[in-house]
XYZ file of C-alpha atoms in Angstrom:
783
model
C -4.217 5.840 57.397
C -0.655 4.625 57.135
C 1.068 4.699 53.771
C 4.444 3.163 53.012
C 6.666 6.123 52.029
C 8.525 3.981 49.547
C 5.298 3.006 47.788
C 4.127 6.608 47.763
C 7.430 7.773 46.329
C 7.323 5.013 43.714
C 3.841 6.021 42.572
C 4.841 9.678 42.469
C 7.949 8.962 40.414
C 5.970 6.796 37.982
C 3.383 9.540 37.482
C 6.085 12.145 36.905
C 7.940 9.885 34.480
C 4.811 9.076 32.464
C 3.805 12.738 32.436
C 7.233 13.762 31.229
C 7.239 11.175 28.423
C 3.715 12.093 27.321
C 4.487 15.828 27.385
C 7.606 15.264 25.332
C 5.559 13.221 22.872
C 3.123 16.111 22.413
C 6.007 18.496 21.832
C 7.386 16.185 19.160
C 4.001 16.079 17.444
C 3.631 19.869 17.595
C 7.213 20.661 16.586
C 7.998 18.394 13.682
C 10.946 20.523 12.692
C 12.793 19.553 15.833
C 15.076 16.606 15.178
C 17.122 14.551 17.542
C 20.532 13.213 16.675
C 20.528 9.475 16.309
C 22.933 7.915 18.774
C 22.939 4.225 18.032
C 26.649 3.899 18.701
C 27.087 3.154 22.415
C 29.286 5.574 24.288
C 31.260 5.292 27.522
C 29.467 5.191 30.859
C 29.753 8.520 32.612
C 31.577 8.333 35.874
C 29.526 10.947 37.706
C 26.164 9.513 36.664
C 23.051 11.310 35.422
C 19.844 12.491 37.029
C 16.377 11.064 36.300
C 15.369 13.933 34.000
C 18.350 13.382 31.711
C 17.788 9.634 31.588
C 14.104 10.060 30.766
C 15.009 12.584 28.089
C 17.335 9.996 26.546
C 14.557 7.402 26.648
C 12.171 9.849 25.007
C 14.701 10.578 22.251
C 15.156 6.885 21.567
C 11.371 6.373 21.469
C 10.508 9.274 19.147
C 13.837 10.332 17.639
C 13.205 8.545 14.328
C 9.557 9.633 14.087
C 10.183 12.040 11.243
C 11.499 9.185 9.102
C 8.322 7.136 9.499
C 5.040 7.714 7.788
C 2.123 8.796 9.966
C 0.230 5.644 8.994
C 2.933 3.225 10.128
C 3.512 4.956 13.470
C 0.900 4.167 16.084
C 1.263 4.542 19.833
C -1.008 2.599 22.162
C -3.377 4.626 24.313
C -1.954 4.313 27.820
C -4.712 5.285 30.242
C -4.983 4.917 33.982
C -5.324 1.151 33.697
C -2.101 1.154 31.671
C -0.362 3.118 34.410
C -1.439 0.473 36.895
C 0.077 -2.266 34.738
C 3.328 -0.334 34.457
C 3.299 0.296 38.185
C 3.090 -3.468 38.703
C 6.529 -3.961 37.139
C 8.036 -1.384 39.477
C 6.294 -2.930 42.462
C 7.551 -6.385 41.490
C 11.121 -5.152 41.725
C 10.430 -3.547 45.097
C 8.556 -6.548 46.546
C 11.346 -8.931 45.517
C 13.648 -7.404 48.191
C 11.300 -8.358 51.058
C 12.190 -11.163 53.411
C 11.379 -14.659 52.221
C 8.352 -15.292 54.462
C 6.625 -12.014 53.603
C 7.421 -12.497 49.949
C 5.887 -15.998 50.000
C 2.669 -14.806 51.589
C 2.312 -11.837 49.248
C 2.989 -13.772 46.029
C 0.629 -16.565 47.074
C -2.148 -14.045 47.654
C -1.533 -12.270 44.327
C -1.424 -15.529 42.375
C -4.499 -17.049 44.000
C -6.571 -13.865 43.633
C -5.738 -13.431 39.962
C -6.377 -17.088 39.151
C -9.715 -17.061 40.953
C -10.867 -13.886 39.196
C -9.950 -15.158 35.741
C -11.535 -18.585 36.232
C -14.803 -17.008 37.347
C -14.699 -14.327 34.678
C -14.196 -16.795 31.818
C -16.332 -19.640 33.251
C -13.438 -22.036 33.770
C -14.136 -23.941 36.993
C -11.459 -25.530 39.199
C -8.618 -24.304 37.012
C -5.022 -23.394 37.602
C -3.156 -20.602 35.855
C 0.268 -20.192 34.302
C 1.442 -16.644 33.480
C 3.918 -16.198 30.636
C 5.269 -13.470 28.386
C 5.226 -15.368 25.070
C 1.723 -16.493 24.129
C 3.127 -19.807 22.804
C 4.978 -20.626 25.994
C 1.822 -21.780 27.762
C 1.066 -24.349 25.065
C 4.676 -25.502 25.226
C 4.405 -26.148 28.979
C 1.106 -27.968 28.427
C 2.828 -30.273 25.904
C 5.498 -31.096 28.478
C 2.788 -31.816 31.028
C 0.996 -34.214 28.675
C 4.260 -35.983 27.814
C 4.987 -36.487 31.521
C 1.433 -37.755 32.032
C 1.273 -40.228 29.109
C 4.885 -41.481 29.429
C 5.333 -42.538 33.041
C 9.068 -43.288 32.688
C 9.831 -40.030 30.871
C 11.287 -38.463 34.040
C 13.813 -41.297 34.391
C 14.596 -42.375 30.812
C 13.909 -39.159 28.910
C 13.607 -39.343 25.135
C 14.335 -43.079 25.060
C 10.726 -43.831 25.954
C 9.556 -41.924 22.873
C 11.056 -44.607 20.594
C 8.466 -47.190 21.555
C 5.499 -44.979 20.710
C 6.066 -41.803 18.750
C 3.920 -38.949 20.096
C 1.677 -37.038 17.657
C 0.430 -33.458 18.108
C -2.515 -32.424 15.901
C -2.810 -28.808 14.752
C -5.417 -27.289 12.456
C -4.285 -26.017 9.080
C -5.964 -22.693 9.980
C -3.781 -22.259 13.081
C -1.053 -19.690 13.483
C 1.774 -19.943 10.987
C 4.752 -21.809 12.339
C 3.054 -22.986 15.547
C 3.693 -26.698 14.974
C 7.304 -26.199 13.966
C 7.967 -24.011 17.014
C 6.543 -26.684 19.326
C 8.676 -29.411 17.779
C 11.805 -27.313 18.016
C 11.246 -26.464 21.679
C 10.290 -30.009 22.635
C 13.119 -31.614 20.685
C 10.727 -33.678 18.562
C 11.030 -34.393 14.847
C 8.604 -32.700 12.494
C 7.018 -36.082 11.811
C 5.414 -35.766 15.259
C 3.357 -32.815 13.984
C 0.165 -33.526 12.006
C -1.723 -30.744 10.221
C -5.448 -31.435 10.083
C -7.207 -30.006 6.982
C -10.356 -27.915 7.239
C -13.774 -28.716 5.798
C -14.064 -28.830 2.031
C -17.638 -29.995 1.427
C -19.799 -29.235 4.467
C -19.512 -26.630 7.202
C -17.169 -23.685 7.449
C -14.040 -23.825 5.345
C -12.076 -22.521 8.330
C -13.149 -25.266 10.759
C -11.243 -28.462 11.356
C -12.606 -31.507 9.520
C -13.661 -33.760 12.423
C -14.396 -36.835 10.300
C -11.012 -36.651 8.607
C -9.316 -36.133 11.984
C -11.007 -39.278 13.275
C -9.626 -41.336 10.362
C -6.131 -39.850 10.815
C -6.075 -40.697 14.520
C -7.167 -44.274 13.813
C -4.400 -44.684 11.255
C -1.818 -43.332 13.725
C -2.993 -45.704 16.456
C -2.836 -48.679 14.100
C 0.718 -47.712 13.068
C 1.898 -47.727 16.693
C 1.884 -43.994 17.373
C 0.488 -42.261 20.456
C -2.021 -39.405 19.882
C -0.947 -36.848 22.434
C -2.596 -33.438 22.062
C -5.022 -31.537 19.841
C -4.810 -27.749 19.371
C -8.216 -26.281 18.438
C -9.256 -22.707 17.671
C -11.960 -20.543 19.177
C -11.424 -17.869 16.575
C -8.906 -18.709 13.880
C -6.138 -16.147 13.325
C -7.393 -15.391 9.838
C -11.184 -15.430 9.683
C -12.070 -15.756 13.384
C -14.060 -19.004 13.050
C -14.481 -21.512 15.879
C -13.928 -25.237 15.551
C -16.601 -27.721 16.607
C -15.252 -27.928 20.126
C -18.013 -30.231 21.403
C -17.309 -32.966 18.880
C -13.574 -32.483 19.239
C -13.840 -32.923 23.014
C -15.704 -36.216 22.517
C -13.049 -37.383 20.083
C -10.262 -36.486 22.529
C -11.966 -38.381 25.361
C -12.271 -41.403 23.080
C -8.547 -41.507 22.343
C -7.393 -40.074 25.724
C -5.996 -36.937 24.114
C -5.507 -33.482 25.633
C -7.597 -30.660 24.118
C -6.089 -27.178 24.117
C -8.071 -24.168 22.823
C -6.838 -20.721 21.882
C -8.269 -17.782 19.935
C -9.760 -14.336 20.216
C -13.348 -15.582 20.593
C -12.536 -16.833 24.088
C -12.958 -13.228 25.258
C -16.724 -13.492 24.704
C -16.934 -16.014 27.577
C -17.064 -12.995 29.881
C -20.291 -11.718 28.290
C -23.816 -12.585 29.342
C -24.681 -14.195 26.005
C -22.182 -16.699 24.637
C -22.637 -18.812 21.531
C -22.786 -22.552 22.083
C -19.704 -23.180 19.948
C -17.546 -20.921 22.136
C -19.190 -22.049 25.381
C -17.932 -25.568 24.705
C -14.400 -24.268 25.316
C -15.107 -24.250 29.056
C -14.970 -28.078 28.990
C -11.524 -28.254 27.363
C -8.369 -29.265 29.242
C -6.572 -25.936 28.796
C -6.973 -22.534 27.124
C -4.738 -19.514 26.506
C -6.032 -15.981 27.154
C -4.303 -12.854 25.822
C -5.775 -10.178 28.089
C -3.316 -7.473 27.101
C -4.785 -6.912 23.632
C -8.391 -7.555 24.721
C -8.356 -4.957 27.495
C -5.684 -2.590 26.169
C -3.234 -3.342 28.978
C 0.460 -2.849 28.140
C 3.118 -5.279 29.345
C 0.762 -7.761 31.040
C 1.393 -11.475 30.665
C -0.731 -13.989 28.815
C -2.532 -16.621 30.901
C -2.973 -20.334 30.288
C -5.756 -21.913 32.342
C -5.579 -25.687 32.758
C -6.965 -28.558 34.844
C -4.642 -31.211 36.282
C -4.693 -33.173 39.504
C -1.001 -34.005 39.995
C 0.949 -30.926 41.177
C 4.264 -32.771 40.919
C 3.844 -33.236 37.178
C 2.868 -29.565 36.826
C 6.049 -28.644 38.632
C 8.088 -30.953 36.403
C 6.532 -29.428 33.289
C 7.301 -25.875 34.496
C 3.682 -24.771 34.973
C 4.324 -24.019 38.628
C 7.448 -22.827 40.366
C 8.794 -22.947 43.872
C 10.471 -19.578 43.432
C 8.278 -16.758 44.805
C 9.830 -14.194 42.488
C 8.448 -15.963 39.403
C 4.956 -15.709 40.856
C 5.234 -11.915 40.665
C 4.534 -12.110 36.922
C 0.858 -11.866 37.801
C 1.312 -8.589 39.725
C 0.660 -6.179 36.781
C -2.463 -8.139 35.849
C -3.552 -8.272 39.502
C -3.410 -4.460 39.752
C -5.097 -3.861 36.379
C -7.990 -6.250 37.035
C -8.703 -4.550 40.359
C -8.618 -1.134 38.733
C -11.021 -2.098 35.928
C -13.329 -4.269 37.992
C -15.694 -6.910 36.693
C -18.005 -4.387 35.041
C -15.153 -2.535 33.348
C -13.735 -5.736 31.865
C -17.114 -6.871 30.549
C -17.844 -3.405 29.153
C -14.641 -3.343 27.106
C -15.291 -6.763 25.583
C -18.927 -5.855 24.952
C -17.902 -2.620 23.238
C -15.640 -4.538 20.860
C -18.480 -6.924 19.987
C -20.817 -3.992 19.305
C -18.278 -2.466 16.932
C -18.100 -5.656 14.872
C -21.898 -5.908 14.741
C -22.186 -2.278 13.652
C -19.776 -2.838 10.781
C -21.440 -6.098 9.751
C -24.891 -4.472 9.562
C -23.545 -1.691 7.332
C -21.688 -4.113 5.063
C -24.898 -6.042 4.344
C -26.334 -2.962 2.606
C -23.334 -2.421 0.316
C -23.111 -3.809 -3.195
C -19.984 -5.621 -4.409
C -18.954 -6.422 -0.803
C -18.838 -10.064 0.269
C -18.579 -10.859 3.972
C -17.242 -14.003 5.617
C -18.428 -14.395 9.204
C -19.232 -17.468 11.246
C -22.267 -16.166 13.118
C -24.073 -13.028 11.962
C -25.633 -12.510 15.406
C -22.377 -12.606 17.365
C -19.176 -12.570 15.369
C -16.245 -10.764 17.005
C -14.257 -10.838 13.748
C -15.578 -9.420 10.455
C -13.845 -10.373 7.217
C -14.974 -8.809 3.938
C -13.724 -8.370 0.404
C -14.599 -6.579 -2.812
C -16.187 -8.930 -5.322
C -18.227 -8.041 -8.395
C -21.029 -10.469 -9.098
C -21.942 -11.239 -12.710
C -25.416 -10.673 -14.067
C -27.344 -13.570 -15.647
C -26.171 -12.852 -19.187
C -22.619 -12.061 -18.163
C -22.499 -15.103 -15.931
C -23.487 -17.417 -18.795
C -20.855 -15.969 -21.133
C -18.265 -15.994 -18.400
C -18.982 -19.628 -17.593
C -18.709 -20.561 -21.282
C -15.392 -18.747 -21.544
C -14.093 -20.303 -18.341
C -15.000 -23.800 -19.528
C -12.612 -23.491 -22.476
C -9.644 -22.227 -20.486
C -10.569 -23.000 -16.915
C -7.359 -22.543 -14.974
C -5.936 -19.319 -16.502
C -9.266 -17.464 -16.275
C -9.881 -18.406 -12.645
C -6.302 -17.806 -11.521
C -6.046 -14.442 -13.273
C -9.420 -13.295 -11.981
C -8.579 -14.263 -8.416
C -5.176 -12.622 -8.659
C -6.771 -9.377 -9.836
C -9.306 -9.431 -7.008
C -6.541 -10.151 -4.510
C -4.630 -7.142 -5.779
C -7.662 -4.873 -5.601
C -8.546 -6.029 -2.073
C -4.963 -5.496 -0.977
C -5.218 -1.910 -2.224
C -8.626 -1.489 -0.560
C -7.345 -2.664 2.815
C -4.322 -0.388 2.673
C -6.472 2.598 1.724
C -8.955 1.992 4.545
C -6.164 1.555 7.100
C -4.580 4.792 5.891
C -7.791 6.834 5.847
C -9.191 5.513 9.157
C -6.206 4.415 11.256
C -8.307 4.233 14.444
C -10.358 1.385 12.965
C -7.459 -1.066 13.085
C -8.386 -2.896 9.874
C -5.692 -4.970 8.224
C -5.223 -7.264 5.225
C -5.293 -11.015 5.661
C -4.587 -13.877 3.250
C -7.096 -16.730 3.426
C -6.662 -20.032 1.652
C -10.082 -20.158 -0.026
C -11.269 -16.536 -0.117
C -7.913 -15.043 -1.068
C -6.971 -11.547 0.071
C -9.547 -9.975 2.412
C -9.903 -7.040 4.780
C -10.211 -8.018 8.432
C -11.710 -6.084 11.334
C -10.949 -7.649 14.717
C -11.903 -5.111 17.413
C -11.115 -7.481 20.289
C -7.428 -7.184 19.443
C -7.316 -3.529 18.327
C -10.192 -1.429 19.723
C -8.898 -1.203 23.289
C -5.414 -0.371 22.052
C -6.427 2.218 19.440
C -9.507 3.578 21.197
C -11.942 2.686 18.397
C -15.406 4.231 18.677
C -18.704 3.980 16.789
C -17.940 7.100 14.742
C -14.754 5.437 13.494
C -16.844 2.574 12.128
C -19.197 5.028 10.407
C -16.208 6.807 8.884
C -14.840 3.463 7.731
C -18.123 2.646 5.987
C -18.192 6.088 4.320
C -14.671 5.605 2.982
C -15.636 2.156 1.741
C -18.604 3.630 -0.135
C -16.243 6.077 -1.842
C -13.805 3.355 -2.903
C -16.323 0.857 -4.308
C -17.201 2.930 -7.448
C -13.503 3.406 -8.141
C -12.880 -0.337 -7.889
C -15.820 -1.268 -10.112
C -14.908 1.344 -12.751
C -11.273 0.298 -12.859
C -12.185 -3.372 -13.087
C -14.582 -2.747 -15.994
C -12.207 -0.486 -17.937
C -9.142 -2.745 -17.643
C -10.185 -4.907 -20.599
C -11.077 -1.901 -22.764
C -7.726 -0.312 -21.954
C -5.904 -3.510 -22.901
C -7.706 -3.718 -26.253
C -7.035 -0.054 -27.054
C -3.341 -0.401 -26.268
C -2.971 -3.569 -28.353
C -4.619 -1.818 -31.322
C -2.357 1.226 -31.066
C 0.918 1.184 -32.978
C 3.959 1.910 -30.845
C 2.442 0.872 -27.524
C 2.978 -2.424 -25.737
C 0.567 -3.689 -23.107
C 2.306 -5.207 -20.069
C 0.198 -7.671 -18.106
C 0.879 -7.146 -14.415
C -1.809 -8.811 -12.299
C -0.242 -7.476 -9.124
C -0.804 -3.815 -10.022
C -3.930 -2.211 -8.508
C -4.949 0.110 -11.314
C -6.042 0.470 -14.912
C -2.995 -1.225 -16.366
C 0.622 -0.958 -17.461
C 1.790 0.339 -20.819
C 5.184 0.776 -22.453
C 6.104 2.918 -25.440
C 8.326 0.952 -27.795
C 10.701 3.102 -29.777
C 12.143 2.069 -33.156
C 15.824 1.649 -32.307
C 17.231 -0.010 -35.405
C 20.949 -0.549 -35.714
C 21.639 -0.156 -31.971
C 22.878 -2.704 -29.513
C 20.861 -3.924 -26.539
C 22.401 -1.501 -24.029
C 21.661 1.529 -26.175
C 18.141 0.307 -26.868
C 17.543 -0.167 -23.145
C 18.831 3.316 -22.342
C 16.781 4.870 -25.126
C 13.674 3.023 -23.959
C 14.218 4.131 -20.388
C 14.783 7.739 -21.454
C 11.628 7.937 -23.585
C 9.326 6.269 -21.032
C 10.697 8.405 -18.209
C 10.048 11.555 -20.210
C 6.618 10.186 -21.149
C 5.760 9.709 -17.483
C 6.854 13.278 -16.752
C 4.703 14.685 -19.566
C 1.647 12.696 -18.448
C 1.964 13.910 -14.874
C 2.073 17.509 -16.114
C -1.403 17.138 -17.626
C -4.385 18.344 -15.642
C -6.079 15.031 -14.915
C -7.262 12.974 -11.981
C -5.166 9.968 -12.979
C -1.999 8.888 -11.243
C 0.966 7.838 -13.395
C 3.995 6.217 -11.798
C 6.921 3.887 -12.402
C 5.134 1.113 -10.529
C 6.008 -0.611 -7.246
C 9.464 -0.252 -5.800
C 10.106 -3.989 -5.876
C 8.880 -6.551 -8.385
C 7.632 -4.135 -11.037
C 8.405 -4.042 -14.756
C 11.104 -1.665 -15.969
C 10.596 1.193 -18.418
C 6.814 1.228 -18.088
C 4.072 3.656 -17.180
C 1.736 2.413 -14.458
C -1.753 3.918 -14.418
C -3.622 3.891 -11.111
C -7.298 3.707 -10.215
C -9.815 5.498 -12.451
C -13.429 6.639 -12.364
C -16.347 5.789 -14.625
C -16.084 8.985 -16.705
C -12.657 8.077 -18.088
C -12.262 8.255 -21.877
C -9.959 5.309 -22.524
C -9.498 6.031 -26.243
C -8.376 9.590 -25.532
C -5.994 8.374 -22.847
C -4.356 5.795 -25.109
C -4.194 8.245 -28.020
C -2.539 10.862 -25.812
C 0.033 8.369 -24.541
C 0.891 7.264 -28.078
C 1.066 10.829 -29.465
C 3.204 12.036 -26.560
C 5.540 9.082 -26.969
C 5.961 9.723 -30.693
C 6.678 13.386 -30.055
C 9.317 12.537 -27.471
C 10.885 9.975 -29.806
C 11.023 12.453 -32.717
C 12.571 15.123 -30.544
C 15.085 12.632 -29.250
C 16.042 11.581 -32.769
C 16.370 15.213 -33.832
C 18.745 15.955 -31.004
C 20.803 12.843 -31.722
C 21.167 13.609 -35.432
C 21.662 17.358 -35.068
C 25.414 17.153 -34.402
C 26.054 15.055 -37.472
C 23.740 17.140 -39.631
C 25.323 20.417 -38.551
C 28.834 19.099 -39.153
C 27.982 17.934 -42.674
C 26.156 21.195 -43.360
C 29.202 23.267 -42.380
C 31.482 21.216 -44.618
C 29.084 21.597 -47.530
C 28.753 25.322 -46.899
C 32.548 25.727 -46.938
C 32.784 23.923 -50.259
C 30.012 26.044 -51.806
C 31.492 29.288 -50.520
C 34.906 28.313 -51.863
C 33.352 27.556 -55.254
C 31.491 30.886 -55.185
C 34.729 32.743 -54.496
C 36.388 31.071 -57.464
C 33.474 32.034 -59.700
C 33.662 35.638 -58.442
C 37.392 35.784 -59.295
C 36.668 34.643 -62.834
C 33.942 37.279 -63.216
C 36.091 40.166 -61.872
C 39.106 39.258 -64.001
C 42.820 39.068 -63.305
C 43.521 42.860 -63.328
C 41.199 43.523 -60.406
C 43.268 41.175 -58.240
C 46.443 43.284 -58.576
C 46.640 45.547 -55.501
C 47.177 48.981 -57.119
C 45.729 48.327 -60.539
C 42.655 46.696 -59.054
C 41.887 49.747 -56.890
C 42.175 52.148 -59.825
C 40.131 49.912 -62.076
C 37.427 49.545 -59.420
C 37.352 53.335 -59.018
C 36.834 53.981 -62.754
C 34.598 50.970 -63.373
C 33.071 49.525 -60.188
C 32.105 45.849 -60.339
C 28.528 45.132 -59.377
C 28.015 41.762 -57.641
C 25.208 40.608 -55.403
C 26.229 39.302 -51.963
C 26.089 35.529 -51.818
C 25.866 33.585 -48.567
C 24.509 30.339 -47.186
C 22.050 29.631 -44.416
C 21.532 26.245 -42.728
C 17.964 25.070 -42.101
C 18.025 22.885 -38.961
C 14.531 21.565 -39.538
C 15.116 20.446 -43.118
C 18.827 19.759 -42.682
C 19.755 21.541 -45.953
C 21.718 24.608 -47.168
C 19.870 27.561 -48.675
C 20.997 30.771 -50.339
C 20.751 34.092 -48.502
C 19.585 36.031 -51.559
C 15.915 35.573 -50.657
C 16.664 36.717 -47.112
C 18.299 39.943 -48.327
C 15.471 40.621 -50.723
C 12.791 40.035 -48.070
C 14.600 42.269 -45.580
C 15.087 44.965 -48.182
C 11.403 44.884 -49.054
C 10.404 44.811 -45.368
C 8.386 41.633 -45.711
C 9.257 39.404 -42.784
C 7.832 35.938 -42.648
C 5.421 35.396 -39.808
C 6.022 32.309 -37.648
C 3.752 29.369 -38.356
C 0.804 29.003 -36.018
C 1.214 26.596 -33.159
C -0.716 23.428 -33.911
C -3.318 22.487 -31.385
C -4.810 19.059 -31.027
C -8.428 18.505 -31.849
C -8.992 16.928 -28.451
C -7.868 20.080 -26.684
C -10.286 22.160 -28.735
C -13.178 19.878 -27.924
C -12.635 19.989 -24.161
C -15.145 22.086 -22.279
C -13.940 24.933 -20.036
C -12.849 23.547 -16.667
C -12.978 19.937 -17.869
C -9.913 17.885 -16.974
C -8.075 15.624 -19.374
C -9.371 12.137 -20.254
C -12.881 12.918 -18.984
C -16.099 12.091 -20.764
C -18.956 14.565 -20.805
C -21.734 14.266 -18.253
C -24.132 13.039 -20.942
C -22.018 10.027 -21.822
C -20.729 9.145 -18.345
C -23.313 6.392 -17.870
C -21.791 4.073 -20.442
C -18.377 2.657 -21.099
C -18.580 2.090 -24.879
C -16.411 3.781 -27.445
C -19.413 5.248 -29.280
C -20.170 7.465 -26.300
C -16.905 9.338 -26.720
C -17.454 9.655 -30.477
C -20.924 11.102 -30.031
C -19.484 13.497 -27.486
C -16.981 14.796 -30.052
C -19.773 15.243 -32.622
C -21.790 17.276 -30.168
C -18.801 19.500 -29.527
C -18.302 20.059 -33.274
C -21.924 21.130 -33.613
C -21.494 23.503 -30.723
C -18.431 25.059 -32.401
C -20.306 25.562 -35.715
C -23.371 27.146 -34.058
C -23.212 31.012 -34.117
C -23.131 32.548 -30.660
C -26.122 34.507 -29.513
C -25.785 37.236 -26.924
C -28.424 39.031 -25.008
C -28.362 42.862 -25.086
C -26.965 43.113 -21.567
C -24.613 40.184 -21.852
C -20.889 40.713 -22.166
C -18.704 39.087 -24.764
C -17.165 35.775 -23.836
C -13.495 34.914 -24.214
C -14.053 33.356 -27.667
C -15.717 36.476 -29.144
C -13.066 38.740 -27.612
C -10.299 36.633 -29.164
C -11.927 36.872 -32.622
C -12.247 40.648 -32.294
C -8.585 40.953 -31.332
C -7.540 38.847 -34.355
C -9.552 41.086 -36.735
C -7.873 44.190 -35.265
C -4.416 42.658 -35.728
C -5.132 41.744 -39.378
C -6.377 45.281 -40.131
C -3.329 46.822 -38.471
C -0.970 44.541 -40.452
C -2.600 45.595 -43.745
C -2.227 49.294 -42.847
C 1.455 48.880 -42.005
C 2.118 47.079 -45.295
C 0.431 49.838 -47.327
C 2.471 52.514 -45.521
C 5.679 50.732 -46.358
C 4.858 50.513 -50.062
C 3.608 54.117 -50.325
C 6.000 56.111 -48.137
C 9.266 54.179 -48.235
C 10.908 52.983 -51.421
C 13.082 49.896 -51.396
C 16.749 50.604 -50.711
C 19.039 50.915 -53.761
C 21.201 47.785 -53.726
C 23.583 49.153 -56.404
C 24.508 52.164 -54.259
C 25.293 49.974 -51.356
C 27.520 47.769 -53.458
C 29.352 50.843 -54.921
C 30.125 52.125 -51.450
C 31.394 48.692 -50.432
C 33.695 48.415 -53.466
C 35.105 51.935 -52.866
C 35.936 51.012 -49.295
């Protein structure tokens, strides 16, 4: 069996290169401490050149050198299996085949192109079709637009854009299509934006993500009557957002009526390869063209997208750029040609079938979950599953809510939707972070708002999603639903508590996924705006630090990095056993304590300075009084010493002490007397809050007791405190073999300390007499 040595060497080098890159990737994952120097600045080209190992090492450094700066959730690498190696080998083979002689190259490219086109047309039930292979998935539609322009305007090849003045072409695009698709087509075709018409979706009947066929019919009639030429209609077999399919059968009839071209694109076209296909998607086989993105469906890296179309005039296809006379351009299909042969028909169908089974597995589990609302087109076969968190109202709550909404309709609805959008945004991010292999993402829909989307046809082959990943996703969703419902119910109670509390300001931030936002307002009278802002920032920052030091399950933060309010405390998601009154009371008490301490520190400098000046004046006055008491003779150097020796002057020492707490001067006479008598003042006991005393051992802060965790009313927390008071007043009972608890041991230690203090005091009074102050003063005067 003869083998081309060049092909064998190429395959060997590709395997070695891929193995080297994958091994280096594992080393990076195992050795996170190893960092590569970032070399974004281009350097000079080495004259001697480098070997393959060094070049691959450089490529590996550029691929994974910045990995330590990225979060693990944002960094995903596609699973490159054997089929991926075949696709990558196709690019190397294309470069090698391009150097063959022209005749051999023509034969080889014709065979590759015809084989790939035949396989795809049979696989996706598109008979008698041609194929155009392109890198950008919008390029195929662009070439189709050029083909239709050449077909409908016969003199376009000769006169160009001048023929467009007589009848302005119109391209119709659904409002649920990809963002910016119409504008990109107009820019590439050189047409004004007036040539693009966005067709609204259904509002009364049918899916809200399907194109309104009746309205489209009226729009086309109006355009024809105004002298315009309906050119092309872009329909969806799986909208980018919700994955719904337009009514392709009726749209095809409408296009035949007005001689328009029908182009279909979307992820649901992949299901054409399955044995069972829904009638709505099966109608896409009758359209004029369709775009297939096989790379994401089959997990093939660097393979082109394919646009299948039907047209009888090859010269117009050549003029539009759908075909080329250059054999090298036909080699675009080579990676796909190799990958399709490697997978085979059964392998391709199995991958698409596996993705459909994943979506059905998730949809069946979501039906059994409360507070989860799904939005799918067909429950039996829906490749895309869109769901959101939504809390339904009971009968009584629904009546009151409707009455409240009737008075102020727009604010209630807008605020409620904004809150649900925020919560669903948080839910989608949490699920994507906890189960990255699921591939869920967040999508914004016009009617439903923010939702979580699961589209396995575009992610499962790339990420390797399995059934156990779906089960893990459902388990994580079950854990998050109680947190969402509890937070949503306690938001209003938290707002009311904060508004009733003096010193706290409730900040309404509908974009924050959590309990709410609160700010402590300090009383900064007599200060300018800059000082007030700095003081407010200082107090709230310290308040956030104190709250995070508490042993609780809550998360306190400064809010989002962009778009958040300044100088606020953001409280995250909570559980049902949260005591809102205790939380608000703790925030207010901590803020007041920080404010008082801040004021004390600010005023201490001024108070100490005034106290020193006052002390100097009082000491100077005391010295003058002492001179008057001693007399003039005692001030003479020699006479005073003799007079003091014969008749010593008895005077009590007078001093001043400064009380920082009270900010006042006090005499030191009481201090000398207390020290002489050995009676030191004991420090005051440290005050403890009543809430700390009432907390059970091991219970975290802001938690209700297990008895009152079923309700959310304020009376539950009050009854809990009463129960704790009764438990404190009840005398402890111990069994004969039971040891003393910490509370009884603390009481015993306190009784021992009191008894020991009494004994020491009696010993002082009985054994030691107070020191004679007169003798001390005589010795001082003699010195």
